[in-house]
Short mmCIF file of N, CA and C in Angstrom, two decimals:
data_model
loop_
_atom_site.label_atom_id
_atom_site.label_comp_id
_atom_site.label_asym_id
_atom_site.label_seq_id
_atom_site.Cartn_x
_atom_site.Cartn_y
_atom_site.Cartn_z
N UNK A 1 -41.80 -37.41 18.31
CA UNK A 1 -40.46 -37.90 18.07
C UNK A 1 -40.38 -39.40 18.37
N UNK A 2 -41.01 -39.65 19.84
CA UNK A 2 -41.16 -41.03 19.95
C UNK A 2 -42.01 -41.70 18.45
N UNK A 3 -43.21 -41.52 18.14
CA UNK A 3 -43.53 -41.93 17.31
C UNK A 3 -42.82 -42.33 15.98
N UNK A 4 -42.21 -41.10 15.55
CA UNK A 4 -41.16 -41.08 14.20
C UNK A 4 -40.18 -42.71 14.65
N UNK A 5 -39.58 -42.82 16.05
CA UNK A 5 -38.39 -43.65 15.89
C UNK A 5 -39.23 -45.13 16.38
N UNK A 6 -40.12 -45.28 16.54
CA UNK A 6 -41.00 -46.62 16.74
C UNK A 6 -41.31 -46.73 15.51
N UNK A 7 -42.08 -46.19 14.49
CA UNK A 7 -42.09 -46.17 13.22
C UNK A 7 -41.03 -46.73 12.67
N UNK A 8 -39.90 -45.87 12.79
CA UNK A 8 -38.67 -46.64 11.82
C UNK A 8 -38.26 -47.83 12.16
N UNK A 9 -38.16 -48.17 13.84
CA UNK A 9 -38.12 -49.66 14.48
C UNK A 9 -38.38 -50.87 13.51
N UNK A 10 -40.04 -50.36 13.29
CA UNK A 10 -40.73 -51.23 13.09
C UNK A 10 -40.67 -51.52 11.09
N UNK A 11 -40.19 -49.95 10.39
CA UNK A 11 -39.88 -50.20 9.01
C UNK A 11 -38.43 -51.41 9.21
N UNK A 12 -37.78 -51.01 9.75
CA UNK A 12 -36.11 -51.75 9.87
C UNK A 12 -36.12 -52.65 10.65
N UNK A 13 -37.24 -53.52 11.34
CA UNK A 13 -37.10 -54.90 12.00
C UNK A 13 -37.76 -55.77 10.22
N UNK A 14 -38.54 -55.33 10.05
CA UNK A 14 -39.37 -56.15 8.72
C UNK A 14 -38.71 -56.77 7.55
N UNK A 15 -37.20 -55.79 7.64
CA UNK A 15 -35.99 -56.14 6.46
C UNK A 15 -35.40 -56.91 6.51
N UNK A 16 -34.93 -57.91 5.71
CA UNK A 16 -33.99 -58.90 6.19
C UNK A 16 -32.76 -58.19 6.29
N UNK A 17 -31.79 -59.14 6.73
CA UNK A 17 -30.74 -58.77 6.91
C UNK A 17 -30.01 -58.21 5.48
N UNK A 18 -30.00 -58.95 4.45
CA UNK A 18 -29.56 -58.28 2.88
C UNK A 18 -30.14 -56.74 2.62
N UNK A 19 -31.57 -56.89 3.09
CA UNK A 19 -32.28 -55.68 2.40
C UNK A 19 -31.09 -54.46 3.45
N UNK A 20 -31.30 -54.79 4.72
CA UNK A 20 -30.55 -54.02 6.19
C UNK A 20 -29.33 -52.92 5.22
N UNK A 21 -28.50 -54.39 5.15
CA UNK A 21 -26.96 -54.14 4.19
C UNK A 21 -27.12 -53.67 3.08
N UNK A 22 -28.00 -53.66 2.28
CA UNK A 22 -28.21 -52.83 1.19
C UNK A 22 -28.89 -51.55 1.56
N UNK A 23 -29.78 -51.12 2.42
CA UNK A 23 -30.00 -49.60 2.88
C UNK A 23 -28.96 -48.60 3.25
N UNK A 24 -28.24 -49.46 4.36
CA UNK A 24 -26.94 -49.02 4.66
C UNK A 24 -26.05 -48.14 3.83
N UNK A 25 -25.65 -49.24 2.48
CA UNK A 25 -25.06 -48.86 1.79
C UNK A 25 -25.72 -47.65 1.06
N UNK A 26 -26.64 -47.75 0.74
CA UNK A 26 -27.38 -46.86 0.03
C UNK A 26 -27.46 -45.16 0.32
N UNK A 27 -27.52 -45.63 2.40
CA UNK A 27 -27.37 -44.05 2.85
C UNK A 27 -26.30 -43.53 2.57
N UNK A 28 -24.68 -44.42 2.79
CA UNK A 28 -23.99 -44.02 2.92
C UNK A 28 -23.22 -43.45 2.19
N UNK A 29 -23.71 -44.44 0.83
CA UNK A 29 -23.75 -43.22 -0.61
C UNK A 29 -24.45 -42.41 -1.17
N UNK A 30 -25.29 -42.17 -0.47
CA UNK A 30 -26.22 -40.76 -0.39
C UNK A 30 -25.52 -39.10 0.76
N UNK A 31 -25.03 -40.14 1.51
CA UNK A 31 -24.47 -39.08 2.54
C UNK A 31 -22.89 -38.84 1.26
N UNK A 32 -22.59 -39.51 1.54
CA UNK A 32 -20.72 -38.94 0.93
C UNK A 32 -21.56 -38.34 -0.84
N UNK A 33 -22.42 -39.13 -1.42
CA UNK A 33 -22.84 -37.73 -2.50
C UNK A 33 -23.07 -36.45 -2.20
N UNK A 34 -24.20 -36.38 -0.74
CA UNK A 34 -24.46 -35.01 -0.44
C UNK A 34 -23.42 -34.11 -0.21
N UNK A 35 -22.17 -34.74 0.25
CA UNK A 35 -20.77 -33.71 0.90
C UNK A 35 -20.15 -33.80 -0.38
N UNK A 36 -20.32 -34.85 -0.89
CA UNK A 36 -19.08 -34.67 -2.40
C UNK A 36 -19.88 -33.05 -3.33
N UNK A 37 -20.79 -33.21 -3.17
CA UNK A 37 -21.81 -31.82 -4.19
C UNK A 37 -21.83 -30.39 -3.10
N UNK A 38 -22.06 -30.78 -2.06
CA UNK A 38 -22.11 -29.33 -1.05
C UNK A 38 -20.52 -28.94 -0.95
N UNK A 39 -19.54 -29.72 -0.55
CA UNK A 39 -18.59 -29.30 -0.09
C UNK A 39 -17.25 -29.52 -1.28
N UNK A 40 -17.25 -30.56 -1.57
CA UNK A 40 -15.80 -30.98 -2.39
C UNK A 40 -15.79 -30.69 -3.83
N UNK A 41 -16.87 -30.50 -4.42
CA UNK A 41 -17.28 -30.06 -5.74
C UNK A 41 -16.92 -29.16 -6.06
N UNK A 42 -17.62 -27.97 -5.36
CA UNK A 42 -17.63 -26.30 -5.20
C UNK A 42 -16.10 -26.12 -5.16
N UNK A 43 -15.21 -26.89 -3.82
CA UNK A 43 -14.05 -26.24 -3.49
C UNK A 43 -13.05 -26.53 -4.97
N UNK A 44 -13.29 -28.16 -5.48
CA UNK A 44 -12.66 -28.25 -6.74
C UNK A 44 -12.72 -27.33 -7.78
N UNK A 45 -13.78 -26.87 -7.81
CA UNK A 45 -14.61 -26.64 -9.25
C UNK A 45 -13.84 -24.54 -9.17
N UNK A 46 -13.64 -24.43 -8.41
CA UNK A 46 -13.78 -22.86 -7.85
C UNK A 46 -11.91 -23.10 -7.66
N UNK A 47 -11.60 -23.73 -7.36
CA UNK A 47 -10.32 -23.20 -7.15
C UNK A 47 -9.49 -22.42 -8.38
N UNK A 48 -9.43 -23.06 -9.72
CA UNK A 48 -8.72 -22.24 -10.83
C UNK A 48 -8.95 -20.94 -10.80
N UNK A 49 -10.09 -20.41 -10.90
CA UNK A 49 -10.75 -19.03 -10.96
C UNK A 49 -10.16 -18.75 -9.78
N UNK A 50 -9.98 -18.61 -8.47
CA UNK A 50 -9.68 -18.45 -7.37
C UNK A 50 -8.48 -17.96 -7.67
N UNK A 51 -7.53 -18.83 -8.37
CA UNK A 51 -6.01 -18.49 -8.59
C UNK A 51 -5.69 -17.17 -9.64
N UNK A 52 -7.08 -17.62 -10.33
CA UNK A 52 -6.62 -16.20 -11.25
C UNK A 52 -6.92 -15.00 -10.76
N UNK A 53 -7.99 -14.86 -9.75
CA UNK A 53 -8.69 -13.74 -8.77
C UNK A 53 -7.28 -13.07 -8.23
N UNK A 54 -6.70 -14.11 -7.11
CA UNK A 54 -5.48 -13.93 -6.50
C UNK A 54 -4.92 -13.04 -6.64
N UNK A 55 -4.01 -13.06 -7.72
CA UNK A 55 -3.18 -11.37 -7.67
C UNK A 55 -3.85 -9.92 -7.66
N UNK A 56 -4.76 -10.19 -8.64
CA UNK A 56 -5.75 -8.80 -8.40
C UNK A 56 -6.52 -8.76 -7.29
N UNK A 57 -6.33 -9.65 -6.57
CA UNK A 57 -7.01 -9.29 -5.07
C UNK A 57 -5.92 -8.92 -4.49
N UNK A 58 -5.28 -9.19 -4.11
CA UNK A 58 -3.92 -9.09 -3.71
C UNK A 58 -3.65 -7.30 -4.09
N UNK A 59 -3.53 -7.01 -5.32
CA UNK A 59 -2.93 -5.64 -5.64
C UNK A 59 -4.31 -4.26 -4.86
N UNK A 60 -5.70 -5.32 -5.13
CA UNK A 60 -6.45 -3.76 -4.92
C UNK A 60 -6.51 -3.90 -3.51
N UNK A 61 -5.88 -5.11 -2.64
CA UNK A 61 -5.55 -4.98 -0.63
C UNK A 61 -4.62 -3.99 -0.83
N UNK A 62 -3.38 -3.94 -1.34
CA UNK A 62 -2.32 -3.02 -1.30
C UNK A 62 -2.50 -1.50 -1.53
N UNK A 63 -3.82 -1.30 -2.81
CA UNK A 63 -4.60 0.06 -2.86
C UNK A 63 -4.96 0.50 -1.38
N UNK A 64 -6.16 -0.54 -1.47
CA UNK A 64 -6.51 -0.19 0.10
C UNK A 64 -6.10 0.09 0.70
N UNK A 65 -4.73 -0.35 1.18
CA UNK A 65 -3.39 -0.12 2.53
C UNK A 65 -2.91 1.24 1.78
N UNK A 66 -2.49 1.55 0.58
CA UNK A 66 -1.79 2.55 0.57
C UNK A 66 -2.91 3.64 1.07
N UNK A 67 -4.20 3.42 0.65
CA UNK A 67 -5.30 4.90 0.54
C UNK A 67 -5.14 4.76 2.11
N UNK A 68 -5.50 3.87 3.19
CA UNK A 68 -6.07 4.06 4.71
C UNK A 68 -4.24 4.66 4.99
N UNK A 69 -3.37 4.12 4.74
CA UNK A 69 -2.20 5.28 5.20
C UNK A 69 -1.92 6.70 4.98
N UNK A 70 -2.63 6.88 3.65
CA UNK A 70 -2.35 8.28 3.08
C UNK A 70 -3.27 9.34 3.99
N UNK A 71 -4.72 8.19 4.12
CA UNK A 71 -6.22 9.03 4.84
C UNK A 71 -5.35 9.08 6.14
N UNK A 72 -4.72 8.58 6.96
CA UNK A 72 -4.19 8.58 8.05
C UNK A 72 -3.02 9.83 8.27
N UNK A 73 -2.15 9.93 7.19
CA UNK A 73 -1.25 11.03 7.12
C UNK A 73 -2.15 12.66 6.84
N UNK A 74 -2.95 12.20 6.03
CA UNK A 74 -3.88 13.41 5.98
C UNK A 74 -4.72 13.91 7.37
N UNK A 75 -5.29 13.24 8.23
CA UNK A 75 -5.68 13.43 8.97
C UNK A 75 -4.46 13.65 9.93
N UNK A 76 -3.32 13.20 10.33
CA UNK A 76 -2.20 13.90 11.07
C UNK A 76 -1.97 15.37 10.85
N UNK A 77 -2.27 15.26 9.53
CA UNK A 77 -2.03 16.97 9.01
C UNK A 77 -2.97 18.19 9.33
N UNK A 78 -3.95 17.63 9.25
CA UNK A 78 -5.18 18.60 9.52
C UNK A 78 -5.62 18.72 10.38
N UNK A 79 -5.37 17.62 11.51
CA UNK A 79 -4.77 17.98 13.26
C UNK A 79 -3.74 18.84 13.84
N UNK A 80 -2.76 18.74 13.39
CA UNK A 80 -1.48 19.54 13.14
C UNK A 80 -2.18 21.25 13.16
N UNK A 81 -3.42 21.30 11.94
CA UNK A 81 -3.40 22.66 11.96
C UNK A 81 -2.65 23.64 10.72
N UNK A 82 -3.31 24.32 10.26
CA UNK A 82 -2.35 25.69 9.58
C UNK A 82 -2.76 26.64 10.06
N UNK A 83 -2.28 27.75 9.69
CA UNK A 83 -2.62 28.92 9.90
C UNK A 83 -3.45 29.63 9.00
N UNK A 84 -3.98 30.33 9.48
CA UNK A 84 -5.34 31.01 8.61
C UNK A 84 -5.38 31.97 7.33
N UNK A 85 -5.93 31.66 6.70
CA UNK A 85 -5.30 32.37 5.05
C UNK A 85 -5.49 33.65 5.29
N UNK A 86 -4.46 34.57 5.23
CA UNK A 86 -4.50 36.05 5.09
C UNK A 86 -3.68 36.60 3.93
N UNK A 87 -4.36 38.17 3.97
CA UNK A 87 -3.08 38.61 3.06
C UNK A 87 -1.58 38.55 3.50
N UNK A 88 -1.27 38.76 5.02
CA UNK A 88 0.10 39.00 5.45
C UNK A 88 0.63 37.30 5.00
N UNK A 89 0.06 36.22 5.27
CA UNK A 89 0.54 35.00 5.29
C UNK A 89 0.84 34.40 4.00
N UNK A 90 0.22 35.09 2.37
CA UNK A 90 0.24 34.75 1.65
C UNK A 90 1.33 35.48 0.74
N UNK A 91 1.57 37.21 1.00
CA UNK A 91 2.47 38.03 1.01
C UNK A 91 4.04 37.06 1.75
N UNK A 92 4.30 36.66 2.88
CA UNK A 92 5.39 35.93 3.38
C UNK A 92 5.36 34.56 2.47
N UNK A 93 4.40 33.95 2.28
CA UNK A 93 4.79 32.86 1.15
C UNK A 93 5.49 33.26 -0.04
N UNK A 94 4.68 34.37 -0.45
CA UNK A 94 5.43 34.93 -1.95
C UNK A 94 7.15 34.98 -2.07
N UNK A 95 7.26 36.04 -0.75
CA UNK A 95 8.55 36.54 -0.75
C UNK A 95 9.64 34.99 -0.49
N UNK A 96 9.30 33.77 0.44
CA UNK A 96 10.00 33.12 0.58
C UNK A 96 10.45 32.13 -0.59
N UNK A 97 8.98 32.22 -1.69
CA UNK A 97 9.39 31.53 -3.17
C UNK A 97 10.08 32.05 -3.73
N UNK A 98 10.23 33.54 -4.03
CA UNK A 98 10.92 34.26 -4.44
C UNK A 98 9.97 34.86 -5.82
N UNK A 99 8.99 34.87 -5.38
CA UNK A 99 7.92 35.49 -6.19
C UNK A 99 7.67 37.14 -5.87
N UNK A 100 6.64 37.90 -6.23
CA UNK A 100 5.90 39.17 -5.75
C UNK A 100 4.74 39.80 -6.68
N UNK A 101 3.85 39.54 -5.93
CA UNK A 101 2.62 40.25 -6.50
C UNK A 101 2.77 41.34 -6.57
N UNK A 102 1.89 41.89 -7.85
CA UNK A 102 1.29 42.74 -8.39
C UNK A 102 0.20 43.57 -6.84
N UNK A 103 -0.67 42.27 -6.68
CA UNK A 103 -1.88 42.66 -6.07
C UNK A 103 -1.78 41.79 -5.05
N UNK A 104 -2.44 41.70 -4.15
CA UNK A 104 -2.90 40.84 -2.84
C UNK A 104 -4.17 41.30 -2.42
N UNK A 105 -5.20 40.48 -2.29
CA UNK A 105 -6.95 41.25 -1.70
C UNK A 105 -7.45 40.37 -0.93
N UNK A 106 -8.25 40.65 -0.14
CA UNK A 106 -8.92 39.44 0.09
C UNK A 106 -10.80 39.80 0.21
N UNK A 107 -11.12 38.53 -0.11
CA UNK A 107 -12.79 38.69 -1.10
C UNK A 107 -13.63 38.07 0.25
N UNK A 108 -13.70 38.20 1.32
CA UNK A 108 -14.45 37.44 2.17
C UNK A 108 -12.92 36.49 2.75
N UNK A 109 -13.38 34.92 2.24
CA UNK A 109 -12.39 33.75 3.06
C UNK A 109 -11.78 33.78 1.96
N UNK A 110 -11.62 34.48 0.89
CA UNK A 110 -10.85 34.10 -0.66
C UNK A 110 -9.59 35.09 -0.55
N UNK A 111 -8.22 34.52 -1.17
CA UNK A 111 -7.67 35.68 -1.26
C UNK A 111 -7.38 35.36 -3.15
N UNK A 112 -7.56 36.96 -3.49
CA UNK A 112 -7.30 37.01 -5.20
C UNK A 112 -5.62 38.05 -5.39
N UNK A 113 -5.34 37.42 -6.21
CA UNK A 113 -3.78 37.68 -6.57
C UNK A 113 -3.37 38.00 -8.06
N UNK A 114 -2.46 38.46 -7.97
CA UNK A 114 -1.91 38.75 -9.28
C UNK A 114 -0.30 38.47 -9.30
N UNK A 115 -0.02 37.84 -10.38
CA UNK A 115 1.30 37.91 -10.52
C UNK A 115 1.89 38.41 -11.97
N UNK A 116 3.18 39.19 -11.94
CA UNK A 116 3.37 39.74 -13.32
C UNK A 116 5.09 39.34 -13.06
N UNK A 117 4.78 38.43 -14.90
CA UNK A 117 6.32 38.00 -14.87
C UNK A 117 6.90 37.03 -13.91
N UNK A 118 6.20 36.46 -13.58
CA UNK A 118 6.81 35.37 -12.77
C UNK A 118 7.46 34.00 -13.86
N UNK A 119 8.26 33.00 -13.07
CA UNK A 119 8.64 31.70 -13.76
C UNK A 119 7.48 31.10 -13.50
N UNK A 120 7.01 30.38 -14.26
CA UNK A 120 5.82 29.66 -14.43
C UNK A 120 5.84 27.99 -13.23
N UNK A 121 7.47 27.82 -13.72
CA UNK A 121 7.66 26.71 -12.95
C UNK A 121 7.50 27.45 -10.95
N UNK A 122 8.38 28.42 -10.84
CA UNK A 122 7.81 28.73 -9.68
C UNK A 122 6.44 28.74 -9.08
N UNK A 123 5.50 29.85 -9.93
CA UNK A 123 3.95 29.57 -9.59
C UNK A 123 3.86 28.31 -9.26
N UNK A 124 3.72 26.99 -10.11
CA UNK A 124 3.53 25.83 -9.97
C UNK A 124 4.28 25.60 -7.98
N UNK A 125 4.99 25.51 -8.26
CA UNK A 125 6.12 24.94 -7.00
C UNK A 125 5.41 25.84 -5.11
N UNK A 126 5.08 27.29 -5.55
CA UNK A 126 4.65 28.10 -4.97
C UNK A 126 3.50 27.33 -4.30
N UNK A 127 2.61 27.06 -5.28
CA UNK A 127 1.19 26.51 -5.06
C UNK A 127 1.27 25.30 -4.65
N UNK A 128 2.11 24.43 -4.87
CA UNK A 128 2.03 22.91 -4.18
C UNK A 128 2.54 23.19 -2.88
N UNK A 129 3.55 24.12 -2.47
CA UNK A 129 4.07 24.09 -1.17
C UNK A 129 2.74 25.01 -0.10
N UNK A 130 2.02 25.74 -1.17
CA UNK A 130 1.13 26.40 -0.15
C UNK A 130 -0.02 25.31 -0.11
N UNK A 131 -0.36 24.20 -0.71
CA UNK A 131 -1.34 23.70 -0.47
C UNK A 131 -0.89 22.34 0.31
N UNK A 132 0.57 21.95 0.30
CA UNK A 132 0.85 21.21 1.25
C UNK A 132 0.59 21.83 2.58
N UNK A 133 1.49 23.05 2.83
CA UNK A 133 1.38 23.35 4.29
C UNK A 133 0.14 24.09 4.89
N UNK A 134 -0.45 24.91 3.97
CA UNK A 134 -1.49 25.38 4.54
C UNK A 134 -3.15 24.71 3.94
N UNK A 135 -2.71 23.82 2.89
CA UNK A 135 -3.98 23.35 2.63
C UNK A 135 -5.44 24.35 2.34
N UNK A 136 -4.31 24.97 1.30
CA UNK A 136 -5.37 25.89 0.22
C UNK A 136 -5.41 25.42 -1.41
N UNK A 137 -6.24 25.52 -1.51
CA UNK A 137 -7.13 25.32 -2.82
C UNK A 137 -7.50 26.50 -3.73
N UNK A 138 -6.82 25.95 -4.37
CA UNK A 138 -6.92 27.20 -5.93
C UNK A 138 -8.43 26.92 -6.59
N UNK A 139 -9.13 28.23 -6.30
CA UNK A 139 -10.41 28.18 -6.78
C UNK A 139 -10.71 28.79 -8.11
N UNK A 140 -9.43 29.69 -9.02
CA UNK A 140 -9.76 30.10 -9.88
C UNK A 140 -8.10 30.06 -10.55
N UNK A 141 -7.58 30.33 -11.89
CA UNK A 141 -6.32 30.50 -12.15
C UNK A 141 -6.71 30.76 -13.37
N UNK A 142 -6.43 31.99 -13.63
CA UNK A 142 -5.72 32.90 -15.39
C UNK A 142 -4.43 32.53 -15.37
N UNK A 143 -3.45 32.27 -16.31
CA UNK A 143 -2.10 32.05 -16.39
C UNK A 143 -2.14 32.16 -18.22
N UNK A 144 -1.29 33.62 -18.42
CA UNK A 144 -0.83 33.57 -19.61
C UNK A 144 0.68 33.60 -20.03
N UNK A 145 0.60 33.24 -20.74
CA UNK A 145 2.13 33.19 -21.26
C UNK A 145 2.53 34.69 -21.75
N UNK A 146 3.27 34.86 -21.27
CA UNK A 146 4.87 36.32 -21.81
C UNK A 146 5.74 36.05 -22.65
N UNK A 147 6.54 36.79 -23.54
CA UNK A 147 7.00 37.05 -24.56
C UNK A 147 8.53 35.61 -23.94
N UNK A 148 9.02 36.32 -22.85
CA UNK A 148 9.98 35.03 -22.38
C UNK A 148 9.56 34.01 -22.01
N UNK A 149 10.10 32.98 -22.26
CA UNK A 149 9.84 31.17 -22.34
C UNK A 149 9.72 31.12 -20.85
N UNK A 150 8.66 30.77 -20.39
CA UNK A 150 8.54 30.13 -19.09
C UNK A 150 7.86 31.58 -18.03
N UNK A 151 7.86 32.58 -18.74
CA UNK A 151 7.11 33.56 -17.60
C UNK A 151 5.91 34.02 -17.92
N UNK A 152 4.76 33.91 -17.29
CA UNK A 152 3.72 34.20 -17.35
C UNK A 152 3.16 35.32 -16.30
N UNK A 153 2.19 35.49 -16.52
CA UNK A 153 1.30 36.74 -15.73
C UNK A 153 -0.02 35.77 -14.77
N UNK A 154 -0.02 35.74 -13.69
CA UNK A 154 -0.97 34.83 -13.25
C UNK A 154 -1.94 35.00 -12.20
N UNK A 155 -2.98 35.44 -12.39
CA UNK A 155 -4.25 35.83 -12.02
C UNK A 155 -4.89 34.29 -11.23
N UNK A 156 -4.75 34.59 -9.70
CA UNK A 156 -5.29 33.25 -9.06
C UNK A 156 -6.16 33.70 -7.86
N UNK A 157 -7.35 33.03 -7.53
CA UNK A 157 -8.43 32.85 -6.15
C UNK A 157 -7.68 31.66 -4.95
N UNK A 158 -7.78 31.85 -4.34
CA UNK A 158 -7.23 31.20 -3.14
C UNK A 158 -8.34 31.17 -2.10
N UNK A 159 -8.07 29.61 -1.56
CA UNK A 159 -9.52 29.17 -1.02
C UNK A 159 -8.75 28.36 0.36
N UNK A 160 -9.23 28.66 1.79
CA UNK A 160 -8.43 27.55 2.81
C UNK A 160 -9.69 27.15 3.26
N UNK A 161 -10.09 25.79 2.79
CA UNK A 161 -11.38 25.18 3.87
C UNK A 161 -10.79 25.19 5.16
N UNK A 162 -12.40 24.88 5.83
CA UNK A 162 -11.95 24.98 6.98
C UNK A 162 -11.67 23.92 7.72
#
């Protein structure tokens, strides 16, 4: 290191004073080029695109926030707990929709069902409220249509992970 700055001593005593003032200058527009290209270039050159990025960055943060709240409400829920899929529990759902099976069984952790003549819109309504609160999953569904508008016959598997 000593060597390197005795070296330069001895390059920069040899200069006259003009040559001195002209190196000077030379670094110093070498230095403000190097920052004008590393730093001020890039930030110029990048900003338009930046602005157009903006909102769509902006909207898929708000995705993000909505999904980590929803994952958060979901997980409140499945702490919370349901109760365990049975025939008696799925029989008391029926009756409180104002539905009634045909059949009620259960296949192992599955329960299989039948419905005859039901409102179709009920089934529907039935099944979102049982998979809100108890967080069952329809693993199979027959649903045919009946002679009256809106009632069908509906053959369904019922699934509660665990």
């Amino acid at each position: 290191m000593n060597a390197l700055k005795q070296a330069f001593d001895n390059f920069w005593s040899v200069r006259t004073e003009q040559e001195q003032k002209l190196l000077k200058g030379l670094g110093a527009f070498a230095a403000f080029a190097l920052l004008y290209l590393v730093a001020i270039d890039p930030a110029l050159s990048n900003r338009p695109k930046l602005e157009k990025e903006l909102p769509q960055l902006k909207m898929q943060a708000a995705q993000i926030q909505a999904l980590v709240q929803e994952a958060q409400a979901l997980k409140q829920r499945a702490a919370a707990g349901s109760a365990p899929l049975s025939k008696e529990m799925i029989e008391a759902s029926l009756t409180q929709a104002g539905l009634s099976a045909k059949t009620v069984g259960m296949l192992g952790e599955q329960v299989k069902l039948q419905l005859n003549e039901a409102q179709f819109g009920n089934v529907v309504a039935w099944l979102d409220g049982l998979q809100k609160s108890a967080h069952v999953s329809v693993i199979d569904a027959n649903i045919v249509a009946q002679g009256a508008p809106g009632m069908v016959v509906a053959t369904l598997s019922l699934y509660q992970p665990k």
